[in-house]
PDB file of C-alpha atoms in Angstrom:
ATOM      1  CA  UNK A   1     130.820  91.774  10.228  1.00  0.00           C
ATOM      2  CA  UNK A   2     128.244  94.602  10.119  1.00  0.00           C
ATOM      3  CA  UNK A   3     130.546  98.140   9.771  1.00  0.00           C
ATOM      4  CA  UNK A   4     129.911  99.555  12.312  1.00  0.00           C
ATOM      5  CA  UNK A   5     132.035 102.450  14.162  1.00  0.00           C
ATOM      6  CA  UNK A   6     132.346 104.207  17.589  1.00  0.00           C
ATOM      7  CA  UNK A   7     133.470 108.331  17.880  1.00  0.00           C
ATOM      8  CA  UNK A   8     135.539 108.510  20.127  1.00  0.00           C
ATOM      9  CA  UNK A   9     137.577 105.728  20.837  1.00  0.00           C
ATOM     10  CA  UNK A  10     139.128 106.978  24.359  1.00  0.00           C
ATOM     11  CA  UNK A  11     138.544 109.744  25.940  1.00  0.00           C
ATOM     12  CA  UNK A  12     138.843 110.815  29.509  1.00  0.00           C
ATOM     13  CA  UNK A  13     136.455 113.478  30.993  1.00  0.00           C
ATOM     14  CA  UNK A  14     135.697 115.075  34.368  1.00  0.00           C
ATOM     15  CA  UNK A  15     133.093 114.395  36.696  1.00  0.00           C
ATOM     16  CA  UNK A  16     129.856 116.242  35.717  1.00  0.00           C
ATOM     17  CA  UNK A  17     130.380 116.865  32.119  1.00  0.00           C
ATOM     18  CA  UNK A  18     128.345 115.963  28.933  1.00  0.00           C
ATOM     19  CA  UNK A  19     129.697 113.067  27.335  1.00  0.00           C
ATOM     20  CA  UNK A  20     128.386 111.830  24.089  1.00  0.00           C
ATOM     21  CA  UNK A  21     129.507 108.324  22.379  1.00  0.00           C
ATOM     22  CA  UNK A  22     128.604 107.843  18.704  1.00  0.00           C
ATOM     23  CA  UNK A  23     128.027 104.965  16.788  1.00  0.00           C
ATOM     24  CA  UNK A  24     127.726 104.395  13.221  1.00  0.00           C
ATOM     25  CA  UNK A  25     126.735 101.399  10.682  1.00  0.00           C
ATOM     26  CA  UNK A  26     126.766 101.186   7.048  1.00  0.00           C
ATOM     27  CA  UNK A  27     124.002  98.122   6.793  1.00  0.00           C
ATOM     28  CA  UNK A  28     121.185  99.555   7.212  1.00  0.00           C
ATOM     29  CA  UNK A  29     120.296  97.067  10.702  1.00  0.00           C
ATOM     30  CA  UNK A  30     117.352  98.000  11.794  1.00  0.00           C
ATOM     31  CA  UNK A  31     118.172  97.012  16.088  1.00  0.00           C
ATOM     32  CA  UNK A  32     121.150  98.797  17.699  1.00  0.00           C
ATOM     33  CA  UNK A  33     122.155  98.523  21.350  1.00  0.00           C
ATOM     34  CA  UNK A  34     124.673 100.301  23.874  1.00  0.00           C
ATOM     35  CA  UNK A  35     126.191  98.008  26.228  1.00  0.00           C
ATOM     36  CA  UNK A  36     128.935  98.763  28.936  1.00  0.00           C
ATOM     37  CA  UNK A  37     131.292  96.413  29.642  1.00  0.00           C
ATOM     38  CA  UNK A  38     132.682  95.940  33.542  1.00  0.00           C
ATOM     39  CA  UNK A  39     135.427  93.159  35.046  1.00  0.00           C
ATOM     40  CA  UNK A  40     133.470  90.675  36.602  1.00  0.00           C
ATOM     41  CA  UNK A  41     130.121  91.969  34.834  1.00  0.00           C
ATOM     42  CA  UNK A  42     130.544  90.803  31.465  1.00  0.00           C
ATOM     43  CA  UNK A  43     128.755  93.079  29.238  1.00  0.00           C
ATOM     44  CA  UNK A  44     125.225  94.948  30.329  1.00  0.00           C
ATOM     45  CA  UNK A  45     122.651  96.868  27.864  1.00  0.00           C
ATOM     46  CA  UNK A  46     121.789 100.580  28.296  1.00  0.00           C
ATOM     47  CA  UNK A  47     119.530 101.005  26.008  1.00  0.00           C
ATOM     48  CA  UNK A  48     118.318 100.043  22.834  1.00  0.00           C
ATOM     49  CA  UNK A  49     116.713 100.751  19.708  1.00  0.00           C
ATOM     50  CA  UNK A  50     114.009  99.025  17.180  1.00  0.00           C
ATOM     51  CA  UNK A  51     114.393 101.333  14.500  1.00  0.00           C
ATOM     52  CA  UNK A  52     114.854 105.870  13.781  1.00  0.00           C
ATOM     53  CA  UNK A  53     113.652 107.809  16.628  1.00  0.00           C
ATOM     54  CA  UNK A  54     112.240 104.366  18.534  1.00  0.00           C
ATOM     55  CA  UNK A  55     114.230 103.428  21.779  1.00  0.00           C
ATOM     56  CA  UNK A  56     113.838 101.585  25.137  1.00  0.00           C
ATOM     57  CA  UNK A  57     115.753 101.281  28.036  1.00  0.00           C
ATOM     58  CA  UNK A  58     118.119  98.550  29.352  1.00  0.00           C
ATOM     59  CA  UNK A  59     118.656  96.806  32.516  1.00  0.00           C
ATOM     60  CA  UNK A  60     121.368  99.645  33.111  1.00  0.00           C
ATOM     61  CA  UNK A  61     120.221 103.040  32.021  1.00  0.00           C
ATOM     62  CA  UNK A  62     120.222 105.486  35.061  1.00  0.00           C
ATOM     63  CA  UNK A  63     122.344 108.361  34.277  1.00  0.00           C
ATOM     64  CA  UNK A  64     122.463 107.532  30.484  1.00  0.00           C
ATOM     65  CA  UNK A  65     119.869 108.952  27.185  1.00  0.00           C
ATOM     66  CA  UNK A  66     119.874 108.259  23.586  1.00  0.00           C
ATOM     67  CA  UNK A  67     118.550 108.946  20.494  1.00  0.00           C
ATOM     68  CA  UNK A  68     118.442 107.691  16.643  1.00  0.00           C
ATOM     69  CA  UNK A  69     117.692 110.314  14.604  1.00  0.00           C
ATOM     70  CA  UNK A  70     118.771 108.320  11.224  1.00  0.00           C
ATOM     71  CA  UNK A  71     119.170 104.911  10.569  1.00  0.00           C
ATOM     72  CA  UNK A  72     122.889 104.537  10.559  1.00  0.00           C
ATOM     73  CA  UNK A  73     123.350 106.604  13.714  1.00  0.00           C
ATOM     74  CA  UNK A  74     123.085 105.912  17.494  1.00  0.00           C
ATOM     75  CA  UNK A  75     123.861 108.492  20.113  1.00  0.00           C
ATOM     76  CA  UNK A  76     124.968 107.624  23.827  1.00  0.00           C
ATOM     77  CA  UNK A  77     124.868 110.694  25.484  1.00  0.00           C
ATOM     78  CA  UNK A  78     125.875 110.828  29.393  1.00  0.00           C
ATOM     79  CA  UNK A  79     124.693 114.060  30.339  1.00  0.00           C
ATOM     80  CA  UNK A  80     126.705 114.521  33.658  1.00  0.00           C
ATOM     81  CA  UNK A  81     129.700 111.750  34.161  1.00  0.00           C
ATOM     82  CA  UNK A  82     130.280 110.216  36.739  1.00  0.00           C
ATOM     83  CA  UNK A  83     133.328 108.092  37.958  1.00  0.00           C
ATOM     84  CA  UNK A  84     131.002 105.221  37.992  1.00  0.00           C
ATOM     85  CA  UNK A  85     130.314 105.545  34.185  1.00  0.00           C
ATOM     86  CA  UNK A  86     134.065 104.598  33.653  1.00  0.00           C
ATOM     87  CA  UNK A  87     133.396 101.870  31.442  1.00  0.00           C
ATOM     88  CA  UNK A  88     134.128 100.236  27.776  1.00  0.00           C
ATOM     89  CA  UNK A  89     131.160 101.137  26.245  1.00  0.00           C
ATOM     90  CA  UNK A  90     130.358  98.686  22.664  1.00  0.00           C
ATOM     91  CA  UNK A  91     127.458  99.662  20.318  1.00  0.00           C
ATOM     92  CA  UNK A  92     125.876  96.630  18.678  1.00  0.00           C
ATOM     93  CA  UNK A  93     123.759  95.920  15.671  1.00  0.00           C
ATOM     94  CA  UNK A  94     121.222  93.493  14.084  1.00  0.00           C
ATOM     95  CA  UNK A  95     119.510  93.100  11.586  1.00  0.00           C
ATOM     96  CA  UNK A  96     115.576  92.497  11.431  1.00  0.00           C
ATOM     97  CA  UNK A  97     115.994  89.453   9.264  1.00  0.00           C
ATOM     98  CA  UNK A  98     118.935  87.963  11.382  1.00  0.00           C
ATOM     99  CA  UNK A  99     119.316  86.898  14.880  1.00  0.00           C
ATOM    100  CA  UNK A 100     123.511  88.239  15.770  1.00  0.00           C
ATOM    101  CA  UNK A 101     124.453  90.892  17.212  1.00  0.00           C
ATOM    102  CA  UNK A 102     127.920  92.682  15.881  1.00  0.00           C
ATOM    103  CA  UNK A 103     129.730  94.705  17.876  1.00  0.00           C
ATOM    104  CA  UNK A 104     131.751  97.538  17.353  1.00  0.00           C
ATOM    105  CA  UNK A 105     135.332  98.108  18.425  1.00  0.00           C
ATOM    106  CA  UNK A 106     134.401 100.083  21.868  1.00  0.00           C
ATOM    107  CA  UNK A 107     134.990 102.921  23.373  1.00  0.00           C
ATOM    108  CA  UNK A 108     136.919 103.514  26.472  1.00  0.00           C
ATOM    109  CA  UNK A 109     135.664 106.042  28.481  1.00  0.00           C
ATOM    110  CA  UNK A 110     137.268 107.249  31.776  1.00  0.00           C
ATOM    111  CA  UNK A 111     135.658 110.341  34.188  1.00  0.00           C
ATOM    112  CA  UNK A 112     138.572 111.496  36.907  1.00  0.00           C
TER     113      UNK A 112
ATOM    114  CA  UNK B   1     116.309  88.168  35.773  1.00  0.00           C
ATOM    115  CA  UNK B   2     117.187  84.896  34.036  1.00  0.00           C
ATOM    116  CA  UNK B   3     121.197  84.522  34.483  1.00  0.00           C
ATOM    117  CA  UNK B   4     123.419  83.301  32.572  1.00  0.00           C
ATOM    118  CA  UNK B   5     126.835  81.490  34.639  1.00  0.00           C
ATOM    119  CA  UNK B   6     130.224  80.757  33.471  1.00  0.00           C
ATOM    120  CA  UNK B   7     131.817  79.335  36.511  1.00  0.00           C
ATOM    121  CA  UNK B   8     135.433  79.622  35.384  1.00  0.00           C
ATOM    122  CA  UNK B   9     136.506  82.932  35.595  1.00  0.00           C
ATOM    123  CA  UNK B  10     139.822  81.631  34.426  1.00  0.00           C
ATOM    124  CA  UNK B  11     141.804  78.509  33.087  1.00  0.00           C
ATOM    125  CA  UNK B  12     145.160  78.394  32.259  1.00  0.00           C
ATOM    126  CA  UNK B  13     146.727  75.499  29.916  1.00  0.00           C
ATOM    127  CA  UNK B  14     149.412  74.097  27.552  1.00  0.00           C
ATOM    128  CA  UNK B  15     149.462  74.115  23.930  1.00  0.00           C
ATOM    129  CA  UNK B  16     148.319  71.571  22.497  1.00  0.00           C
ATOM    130  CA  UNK B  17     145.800  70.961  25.530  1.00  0.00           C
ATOM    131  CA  UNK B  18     141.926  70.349  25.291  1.00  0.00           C
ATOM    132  CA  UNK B  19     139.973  72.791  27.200  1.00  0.00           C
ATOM    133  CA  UNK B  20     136.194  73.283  27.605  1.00  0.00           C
ATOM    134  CA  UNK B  21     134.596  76.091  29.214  1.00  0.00           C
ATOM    135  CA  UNK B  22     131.050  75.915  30.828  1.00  0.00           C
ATOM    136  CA  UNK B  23     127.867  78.232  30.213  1.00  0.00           C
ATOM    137  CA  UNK B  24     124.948  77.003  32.157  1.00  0.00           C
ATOM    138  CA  UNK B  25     121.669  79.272  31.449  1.00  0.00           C
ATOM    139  CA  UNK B  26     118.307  80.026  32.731  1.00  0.00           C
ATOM    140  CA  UNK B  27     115.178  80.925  30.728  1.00  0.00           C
ATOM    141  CA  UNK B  28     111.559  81.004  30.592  1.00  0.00           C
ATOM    142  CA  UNK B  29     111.633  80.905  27.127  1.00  0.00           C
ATOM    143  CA  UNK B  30     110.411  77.867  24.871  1.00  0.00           C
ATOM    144  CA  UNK B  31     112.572  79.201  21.977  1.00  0.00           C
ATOM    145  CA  UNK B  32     115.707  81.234  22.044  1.00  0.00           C
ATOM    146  CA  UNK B  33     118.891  81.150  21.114  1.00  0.00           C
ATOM    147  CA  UNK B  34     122.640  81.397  22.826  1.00  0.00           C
ATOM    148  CA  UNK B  35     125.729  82.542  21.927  1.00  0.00           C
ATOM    149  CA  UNK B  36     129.152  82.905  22.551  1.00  0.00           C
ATOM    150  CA  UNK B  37     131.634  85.790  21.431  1.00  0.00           C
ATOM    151  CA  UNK B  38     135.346  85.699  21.716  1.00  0.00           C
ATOM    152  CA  UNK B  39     137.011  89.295  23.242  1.00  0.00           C
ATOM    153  CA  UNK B  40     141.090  88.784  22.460  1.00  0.00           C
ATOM    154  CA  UNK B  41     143.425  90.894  24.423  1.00  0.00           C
ATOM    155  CA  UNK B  42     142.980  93.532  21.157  1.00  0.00           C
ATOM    156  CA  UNK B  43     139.657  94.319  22.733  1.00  0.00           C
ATOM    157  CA  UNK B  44     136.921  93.825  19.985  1.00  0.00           C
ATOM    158  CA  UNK B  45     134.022  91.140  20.262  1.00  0.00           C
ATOM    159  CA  UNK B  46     133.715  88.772  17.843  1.00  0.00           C
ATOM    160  CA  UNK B  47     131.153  86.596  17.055  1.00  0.00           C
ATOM    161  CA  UNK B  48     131.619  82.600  17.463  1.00  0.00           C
ATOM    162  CA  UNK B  49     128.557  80.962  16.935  1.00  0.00           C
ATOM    163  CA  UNK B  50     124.656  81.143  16.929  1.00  0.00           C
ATOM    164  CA  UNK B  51     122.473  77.858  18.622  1.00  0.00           C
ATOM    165  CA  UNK B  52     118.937  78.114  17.934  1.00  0.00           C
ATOM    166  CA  UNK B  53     117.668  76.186  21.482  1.00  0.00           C
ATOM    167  CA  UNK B  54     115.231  73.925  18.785  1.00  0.00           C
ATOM    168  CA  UNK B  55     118.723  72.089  17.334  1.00  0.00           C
ATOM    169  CA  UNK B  56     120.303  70.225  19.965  1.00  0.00           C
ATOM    170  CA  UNK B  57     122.878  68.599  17.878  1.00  0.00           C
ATOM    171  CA  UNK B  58     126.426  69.294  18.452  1.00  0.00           C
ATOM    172  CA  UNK B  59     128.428  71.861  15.970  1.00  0.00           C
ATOM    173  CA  UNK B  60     131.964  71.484  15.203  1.00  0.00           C
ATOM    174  CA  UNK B  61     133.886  74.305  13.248  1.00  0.00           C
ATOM    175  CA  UNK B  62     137.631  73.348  12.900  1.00  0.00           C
ATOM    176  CA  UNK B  63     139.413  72.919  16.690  1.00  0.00           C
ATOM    177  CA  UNK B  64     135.915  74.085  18.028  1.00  0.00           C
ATOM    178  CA  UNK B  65     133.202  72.554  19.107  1.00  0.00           C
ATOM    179  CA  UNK B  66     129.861  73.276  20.660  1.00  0.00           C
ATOM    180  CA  UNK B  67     127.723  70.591  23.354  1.00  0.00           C
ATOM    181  CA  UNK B  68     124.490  72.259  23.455  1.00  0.00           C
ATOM    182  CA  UNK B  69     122.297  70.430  26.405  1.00  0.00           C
ATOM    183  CA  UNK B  70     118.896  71.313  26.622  1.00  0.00           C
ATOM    184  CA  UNK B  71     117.611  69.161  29.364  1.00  0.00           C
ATOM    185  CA  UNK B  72     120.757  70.777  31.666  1.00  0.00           C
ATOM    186  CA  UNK B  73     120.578  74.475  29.518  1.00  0.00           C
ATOM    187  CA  UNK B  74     124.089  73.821  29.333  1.00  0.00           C
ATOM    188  CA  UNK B  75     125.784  75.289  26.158  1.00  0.00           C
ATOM    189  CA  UNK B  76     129.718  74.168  26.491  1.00  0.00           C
ATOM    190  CA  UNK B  77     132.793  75.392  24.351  1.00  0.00           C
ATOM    191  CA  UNK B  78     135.371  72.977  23.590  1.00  0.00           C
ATOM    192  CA  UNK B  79     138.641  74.146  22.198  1.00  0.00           C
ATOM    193  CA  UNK B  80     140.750  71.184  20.545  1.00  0.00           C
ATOM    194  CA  UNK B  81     144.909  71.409  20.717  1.00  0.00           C
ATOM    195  CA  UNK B  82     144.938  75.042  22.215  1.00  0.00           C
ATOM    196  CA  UNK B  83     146.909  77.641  20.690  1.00  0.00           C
ATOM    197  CA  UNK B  84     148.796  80.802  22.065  1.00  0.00           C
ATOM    198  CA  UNK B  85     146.043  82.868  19.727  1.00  0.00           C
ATOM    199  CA  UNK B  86     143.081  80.789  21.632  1.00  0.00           C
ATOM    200  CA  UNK B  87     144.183  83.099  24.528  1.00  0.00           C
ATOM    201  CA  UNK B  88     140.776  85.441  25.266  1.00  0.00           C
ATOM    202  CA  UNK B  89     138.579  86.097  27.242  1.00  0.00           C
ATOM    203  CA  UNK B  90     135.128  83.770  26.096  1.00  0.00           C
ATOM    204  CA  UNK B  91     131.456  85.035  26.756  1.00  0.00           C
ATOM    205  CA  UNK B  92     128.187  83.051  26.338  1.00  0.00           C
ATOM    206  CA  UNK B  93     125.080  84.526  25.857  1.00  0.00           C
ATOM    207  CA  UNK B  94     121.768  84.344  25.702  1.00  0.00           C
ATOM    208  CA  UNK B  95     118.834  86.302  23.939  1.00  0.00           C
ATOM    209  CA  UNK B  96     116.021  87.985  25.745  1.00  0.00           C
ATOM    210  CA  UNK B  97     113.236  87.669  23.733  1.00  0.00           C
ATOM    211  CA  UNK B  98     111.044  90.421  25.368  1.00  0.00           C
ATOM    212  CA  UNK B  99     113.653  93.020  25.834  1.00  0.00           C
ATOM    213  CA  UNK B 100     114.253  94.178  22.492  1.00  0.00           C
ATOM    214  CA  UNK B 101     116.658  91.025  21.821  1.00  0.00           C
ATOM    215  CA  UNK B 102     119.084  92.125  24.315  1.00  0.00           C
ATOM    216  CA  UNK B 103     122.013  89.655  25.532  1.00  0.00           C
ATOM    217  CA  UNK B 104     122.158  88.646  29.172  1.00  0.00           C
ATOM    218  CA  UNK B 105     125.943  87.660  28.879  1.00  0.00           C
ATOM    219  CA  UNK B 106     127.671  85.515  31.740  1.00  0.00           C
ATOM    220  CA  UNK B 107     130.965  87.217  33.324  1.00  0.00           C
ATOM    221  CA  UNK B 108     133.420  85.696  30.871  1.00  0.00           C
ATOM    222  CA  UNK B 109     135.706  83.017  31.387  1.00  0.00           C
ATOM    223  CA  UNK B 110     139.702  84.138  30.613  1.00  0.00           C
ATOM    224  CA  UNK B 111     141.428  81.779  28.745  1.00  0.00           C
ATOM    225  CA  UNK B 112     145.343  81.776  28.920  1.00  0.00           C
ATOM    226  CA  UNK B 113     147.142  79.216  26.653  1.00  0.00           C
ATOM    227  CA  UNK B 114     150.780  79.118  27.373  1.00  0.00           C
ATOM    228  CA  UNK B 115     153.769  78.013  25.094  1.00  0.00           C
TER     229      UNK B 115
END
């Protein structure tokens, strides 16, 4: 498995407050991806990103930004919760010479 | 958007039992490849195995086993004498090669193996 590691791992916020998930690797993958997992949804992307300071969007990112300032970082940054972002929220990564994505150990978010 | 469908959102069975669960997928794609990930009650998601859509042959890793149909872009899991740890929830998936490599994963099937 890639290391990879997600700050915080719970955390329960209001409605209308900054939120910001981090995620971390130590193998230098080149792809990394927010996805939030729902029941009967499996797992969706937010965005993405092909490499430091290069990101796209998802099939779900309204109400979510990002940014990659170094390699080993990704930011999810929700910048006024809602009770509709309660999620688990899993960072992924890949490699550019590989074709798997590795998750990391999620993030359980919850906005009262 | 090209789907991907696990129609069982839940099977239940005995130790010892076979059980397959079904992945059916759509895609435009001439190449691509699927995937399926195993999410235990613990939470994480780990990684099962990788099918490149050009190798159609069957894979077998221990009590699992992979039917990978092309000409029904079916991609099946079969789990041979079940086990309490089999118990998970199972997700296939499928690449989407012009969105950055994203998964399009189906809704999970939830296996329970009882004693």
């Amino acid at each position: 498995d890639a290391g990879i590691t997600q700050s915080p791992r719970h955390k329960v916020t209001e409605t209308g407050t900054p939120v910001t998930l981090r995620c971390h690797q130590t193998e230098n993958h080149r792809y990394m991806y927010w996805y939030r997992q729902d029941p009967g949804h499996g797992l969706r992307l937010i965005h993405y990103s092909y490499g430091v300071k290069d990101t796209d969007k998802g099939e779900v990112s309204d109400g979510y930004s990002v940014s990659r300032s170094k390699t080993e970082d990704f930011l999810l940054t929700l910048e006024s919760a809602t009770s509709s972002q309660t999620s688990v929220y899993f960072c992924a990564t890949q490699g550019a010479l590989t074709d798997t994505q590795y998750f990391g150990p999620g993030t359980r978010l919850t906005v009262l | 958007a090209q789907k991907v469908t696990q129609a069982q959102t839940e099977i239940s069975v005995v130790e010892k039992e076979d059980v397959t669960l079904d992945c059916v997928y759509e895609t435009r794609d001439t190449t691509y490849y699927l995937f399926w990930y195993k999410q235990p009650p613990s939470g994480e998601l780990v990684f099962l195995i990788r099918r490149n859509s050009f190798d159609e042959q069957n894979e077998i890793s221990g009590r699992y086993s992979w039917n990978f149909q092309k000409s029904t872009s079916s991609f099946n899991f079969t789990i041979t004498a079940s086990q309490v740890v089999d118990s998970a929830v199972y997700f296939c998936a499928r690449v989407n090669n012009n969105a950055g490599n994203m998964l399009t994963f189906g809704g999970g099937t939830r296996l329970m193996v009882k004693p």
